[in-house]
PDB file of C-alpha atoms in Angstrom:
ATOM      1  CA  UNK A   1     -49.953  39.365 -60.923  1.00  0.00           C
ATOM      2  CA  UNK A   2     -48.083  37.566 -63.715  1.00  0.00           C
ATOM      3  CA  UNK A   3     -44.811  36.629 -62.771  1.00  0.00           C
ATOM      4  CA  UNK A   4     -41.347  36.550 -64.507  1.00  0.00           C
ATOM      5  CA  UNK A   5     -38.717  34.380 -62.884  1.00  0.00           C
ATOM      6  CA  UNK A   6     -34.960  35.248 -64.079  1.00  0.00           C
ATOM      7  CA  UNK A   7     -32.059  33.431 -63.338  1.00  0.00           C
ATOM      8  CA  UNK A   8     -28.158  33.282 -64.205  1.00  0.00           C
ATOM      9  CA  UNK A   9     -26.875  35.771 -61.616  1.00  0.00           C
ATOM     10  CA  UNK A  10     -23.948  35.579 -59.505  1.00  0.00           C
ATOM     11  CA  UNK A  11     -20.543  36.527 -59.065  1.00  0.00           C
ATOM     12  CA  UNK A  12     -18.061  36.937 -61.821  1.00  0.00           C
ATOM     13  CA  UNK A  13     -14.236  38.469 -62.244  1.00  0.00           C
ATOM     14  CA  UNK A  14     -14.762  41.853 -64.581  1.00  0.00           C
ATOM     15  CA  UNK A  15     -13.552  40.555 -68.566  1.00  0.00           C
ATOM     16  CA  UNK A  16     -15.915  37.380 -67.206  1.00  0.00           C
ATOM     17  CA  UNK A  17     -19.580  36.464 -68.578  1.00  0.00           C
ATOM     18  CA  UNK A  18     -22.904  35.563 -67.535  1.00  0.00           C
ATOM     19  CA  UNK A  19     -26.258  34.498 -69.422  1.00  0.00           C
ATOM     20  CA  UNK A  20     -29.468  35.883 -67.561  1.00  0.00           C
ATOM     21  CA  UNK A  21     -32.447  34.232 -68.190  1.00  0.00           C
ATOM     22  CA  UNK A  22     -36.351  35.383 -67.739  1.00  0.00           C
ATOM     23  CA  UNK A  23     -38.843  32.767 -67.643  1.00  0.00           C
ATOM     24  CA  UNK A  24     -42.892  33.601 -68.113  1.00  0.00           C
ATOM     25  CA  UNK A  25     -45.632  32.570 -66.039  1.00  0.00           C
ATOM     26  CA  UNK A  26     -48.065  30.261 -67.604  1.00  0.00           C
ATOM     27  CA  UNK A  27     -50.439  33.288 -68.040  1.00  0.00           C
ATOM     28  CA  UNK A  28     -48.797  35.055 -70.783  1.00  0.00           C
ATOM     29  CA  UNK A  29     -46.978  31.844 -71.977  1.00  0.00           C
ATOM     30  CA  UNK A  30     -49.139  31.179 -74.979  1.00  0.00           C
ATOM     31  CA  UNK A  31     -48.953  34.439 -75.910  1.00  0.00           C
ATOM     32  CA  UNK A  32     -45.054  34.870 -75.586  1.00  0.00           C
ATOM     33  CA  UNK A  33     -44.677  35.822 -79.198  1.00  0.00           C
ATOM     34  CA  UNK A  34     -47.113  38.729 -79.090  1.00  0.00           C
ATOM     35  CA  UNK A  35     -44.271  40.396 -76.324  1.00  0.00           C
ATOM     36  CA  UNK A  36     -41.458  43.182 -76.107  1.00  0.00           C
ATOM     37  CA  UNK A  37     -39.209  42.115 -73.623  1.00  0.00           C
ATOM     38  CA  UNK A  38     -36.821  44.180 -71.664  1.00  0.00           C
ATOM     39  CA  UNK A  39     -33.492  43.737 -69.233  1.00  0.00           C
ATOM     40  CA  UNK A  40     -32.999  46.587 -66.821  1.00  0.00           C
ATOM     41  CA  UNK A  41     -31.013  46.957 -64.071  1.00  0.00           C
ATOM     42  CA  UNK A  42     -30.275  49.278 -60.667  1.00  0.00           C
ATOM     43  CA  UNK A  43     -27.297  49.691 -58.735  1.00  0.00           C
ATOM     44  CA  UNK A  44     -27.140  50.767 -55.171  1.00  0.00           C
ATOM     45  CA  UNK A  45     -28.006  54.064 -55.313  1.00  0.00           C
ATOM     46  CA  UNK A  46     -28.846  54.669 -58.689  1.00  0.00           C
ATOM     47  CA  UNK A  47     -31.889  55.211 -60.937  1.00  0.00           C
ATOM     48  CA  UNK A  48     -33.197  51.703 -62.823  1.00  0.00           C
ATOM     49  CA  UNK A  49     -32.527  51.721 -66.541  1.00  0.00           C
ATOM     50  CA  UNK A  50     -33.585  50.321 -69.496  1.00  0.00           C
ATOM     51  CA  UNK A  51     -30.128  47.903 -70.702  1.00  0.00           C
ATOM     52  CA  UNK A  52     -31.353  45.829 -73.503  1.00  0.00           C
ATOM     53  CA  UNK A  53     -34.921  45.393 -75.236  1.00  0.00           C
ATOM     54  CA  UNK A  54     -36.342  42.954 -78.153  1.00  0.00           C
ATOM     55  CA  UNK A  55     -39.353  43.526 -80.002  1.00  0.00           C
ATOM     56  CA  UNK A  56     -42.477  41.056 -80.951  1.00  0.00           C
ATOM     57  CA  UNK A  57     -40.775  41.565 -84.311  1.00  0.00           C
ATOM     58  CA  UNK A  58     -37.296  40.673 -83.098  1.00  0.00           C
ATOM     59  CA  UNK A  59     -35.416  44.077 -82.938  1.00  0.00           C
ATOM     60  CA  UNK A  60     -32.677  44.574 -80.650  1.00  0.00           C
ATOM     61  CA  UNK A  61     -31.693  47.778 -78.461  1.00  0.00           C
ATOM     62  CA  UNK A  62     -29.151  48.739 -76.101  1.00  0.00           C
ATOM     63  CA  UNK A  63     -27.599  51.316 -74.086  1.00  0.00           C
ATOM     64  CA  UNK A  64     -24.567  52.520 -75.031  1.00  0.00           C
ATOM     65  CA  UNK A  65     -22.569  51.321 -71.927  1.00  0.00           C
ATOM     66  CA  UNK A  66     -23.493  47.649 -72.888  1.00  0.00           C
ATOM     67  CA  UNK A  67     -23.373  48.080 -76.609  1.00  0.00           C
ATOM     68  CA  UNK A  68     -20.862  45.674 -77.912  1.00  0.00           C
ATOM     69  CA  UNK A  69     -20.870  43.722 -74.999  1.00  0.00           C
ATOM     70  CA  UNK A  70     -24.495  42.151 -73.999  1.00  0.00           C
ATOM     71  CA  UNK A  71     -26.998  40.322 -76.572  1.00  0.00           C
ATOM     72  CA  UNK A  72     -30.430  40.474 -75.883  1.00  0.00           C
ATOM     73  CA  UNK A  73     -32.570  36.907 -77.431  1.00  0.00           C
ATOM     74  CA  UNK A  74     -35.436  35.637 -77.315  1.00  0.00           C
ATOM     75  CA  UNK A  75     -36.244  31.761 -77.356  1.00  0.00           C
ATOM     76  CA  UNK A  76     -39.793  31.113 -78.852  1.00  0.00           C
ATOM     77  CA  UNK A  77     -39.745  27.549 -78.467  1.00  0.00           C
ATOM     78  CA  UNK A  78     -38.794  27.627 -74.993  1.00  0.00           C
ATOM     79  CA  UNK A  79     -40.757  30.840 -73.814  1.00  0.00           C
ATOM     80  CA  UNK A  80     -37.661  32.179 -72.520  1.00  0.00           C
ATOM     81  CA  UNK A  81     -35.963  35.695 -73.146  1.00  0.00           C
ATOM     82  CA  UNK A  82     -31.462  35.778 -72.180  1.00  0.00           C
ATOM     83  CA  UNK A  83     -29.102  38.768 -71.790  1.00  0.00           C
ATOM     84  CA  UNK A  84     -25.629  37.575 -72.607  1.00  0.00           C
ATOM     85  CA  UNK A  85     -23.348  39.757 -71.347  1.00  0.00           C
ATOM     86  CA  UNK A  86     -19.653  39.741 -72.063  1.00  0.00           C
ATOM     87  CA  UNK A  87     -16.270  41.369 -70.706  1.00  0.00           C
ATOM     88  CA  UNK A  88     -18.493  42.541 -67.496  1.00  0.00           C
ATOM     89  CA  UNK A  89     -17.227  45.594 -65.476  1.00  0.00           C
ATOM     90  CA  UNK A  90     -17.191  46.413 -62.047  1.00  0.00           C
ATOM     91  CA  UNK A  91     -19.796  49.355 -63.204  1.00  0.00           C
ATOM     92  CA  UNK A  92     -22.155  46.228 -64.632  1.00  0.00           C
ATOM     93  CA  UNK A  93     -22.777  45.377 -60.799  1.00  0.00           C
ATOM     94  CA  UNK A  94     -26.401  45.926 -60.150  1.00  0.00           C
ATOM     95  CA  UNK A  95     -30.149  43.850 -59.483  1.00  0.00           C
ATOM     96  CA  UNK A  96     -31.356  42.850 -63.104  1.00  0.00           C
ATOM     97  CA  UNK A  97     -34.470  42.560 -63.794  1.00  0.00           C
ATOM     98  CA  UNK A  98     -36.638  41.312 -66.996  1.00  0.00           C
ATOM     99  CA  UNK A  99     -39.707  43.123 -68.128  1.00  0.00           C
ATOM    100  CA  UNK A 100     -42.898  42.511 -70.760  1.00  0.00           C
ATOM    101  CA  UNK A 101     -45.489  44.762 -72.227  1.00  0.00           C
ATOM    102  CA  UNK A 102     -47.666  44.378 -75.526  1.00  0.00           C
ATOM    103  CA  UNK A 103     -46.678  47.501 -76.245  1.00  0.00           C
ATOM    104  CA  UNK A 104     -43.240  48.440 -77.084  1.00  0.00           C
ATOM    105  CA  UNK A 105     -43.455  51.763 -75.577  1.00  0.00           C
ATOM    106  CA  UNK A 106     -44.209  50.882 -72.278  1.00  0.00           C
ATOM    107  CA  UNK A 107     -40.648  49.474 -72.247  1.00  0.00           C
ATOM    108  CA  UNK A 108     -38.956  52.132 -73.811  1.00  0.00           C
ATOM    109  CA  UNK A 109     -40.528  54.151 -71.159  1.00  0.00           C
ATOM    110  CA  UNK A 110     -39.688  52.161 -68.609  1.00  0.00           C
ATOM    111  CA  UNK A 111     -43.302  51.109 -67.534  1.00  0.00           C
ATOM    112  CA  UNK A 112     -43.827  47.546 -68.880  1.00  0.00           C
ATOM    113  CA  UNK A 113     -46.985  45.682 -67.496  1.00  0.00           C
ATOM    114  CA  UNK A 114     -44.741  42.092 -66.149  1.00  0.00           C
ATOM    115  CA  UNK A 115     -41.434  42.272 -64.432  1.00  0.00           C
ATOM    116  CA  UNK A 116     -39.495  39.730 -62.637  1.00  0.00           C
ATOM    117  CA  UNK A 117     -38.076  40.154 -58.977  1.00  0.00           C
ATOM    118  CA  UNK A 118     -34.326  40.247 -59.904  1.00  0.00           C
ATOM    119  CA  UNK A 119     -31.145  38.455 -60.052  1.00  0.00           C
ATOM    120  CA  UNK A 120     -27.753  39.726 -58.416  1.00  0.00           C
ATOM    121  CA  UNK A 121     -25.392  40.119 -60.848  1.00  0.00           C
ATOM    122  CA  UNK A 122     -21.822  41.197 -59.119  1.00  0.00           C
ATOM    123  CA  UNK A 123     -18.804  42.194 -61.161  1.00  0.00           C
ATOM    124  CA  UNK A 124     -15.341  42.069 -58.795  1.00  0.00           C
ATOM    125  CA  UNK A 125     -12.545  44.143 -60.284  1.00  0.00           C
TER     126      UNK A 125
END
């Protein structure tokens, strides 16, 4: 299976910041462009849901929760999609993960084709 390798978790105060970071595999590498990329993320004990998404055409969405806060981008040259997320809360604590599909529905819906294993982020209040 393709894999997606993120990065830029950790531990952070709550009004803090972090910069994920999702890497592709060499398999969909030359075709980065043709992506939708997605950040979601699930707490303990909660459903996983869809935080930030950026179309093959460079459109942004975002839940409301992180609206205002997080920035989803997307680095052609490097192959590389980021969440930067700002003023973090103690409610931002959760596994994030980064997700690709061809087709921009399939992330909407929660069901891309790629997704990474996850990066801690913790928020301490």
């Amino acid at each position: 299976q393709v894999q997606l390798v993120e990065s830029g978790g950790g531990l952070v105060q709550a009004g803090g910041s972090l910069r994920l970071s999702c890497a592709a595999s060499r398999s969909i590498l030359s075709t980065f462009i043709t992506y939708n990329w997605g950040w979601f993320r699930q707490a303990t004990g909660k459903e996983r849901e869809l935080v930030a998404a950026i179309t093959r055409d460079g459109r942004t969405n975002y839940t409301d929760s992180v609206k205002g806060r997080f920035a989803i981008s997307r680095d052609n040259a490097k192959k590389t999609v980021y969440l930067l997320m700002n003023s973090l809360k103690p409610e931002d604590t959760a596994v994030y993960y980064c997700a690709a599909d061809p087709d921009s529905r399939a992330v909407v819906v929660g069901r891309p084709r790629y997704w990474g294993q996850g990066t801690q982020v913790t928020v301490s209040s």
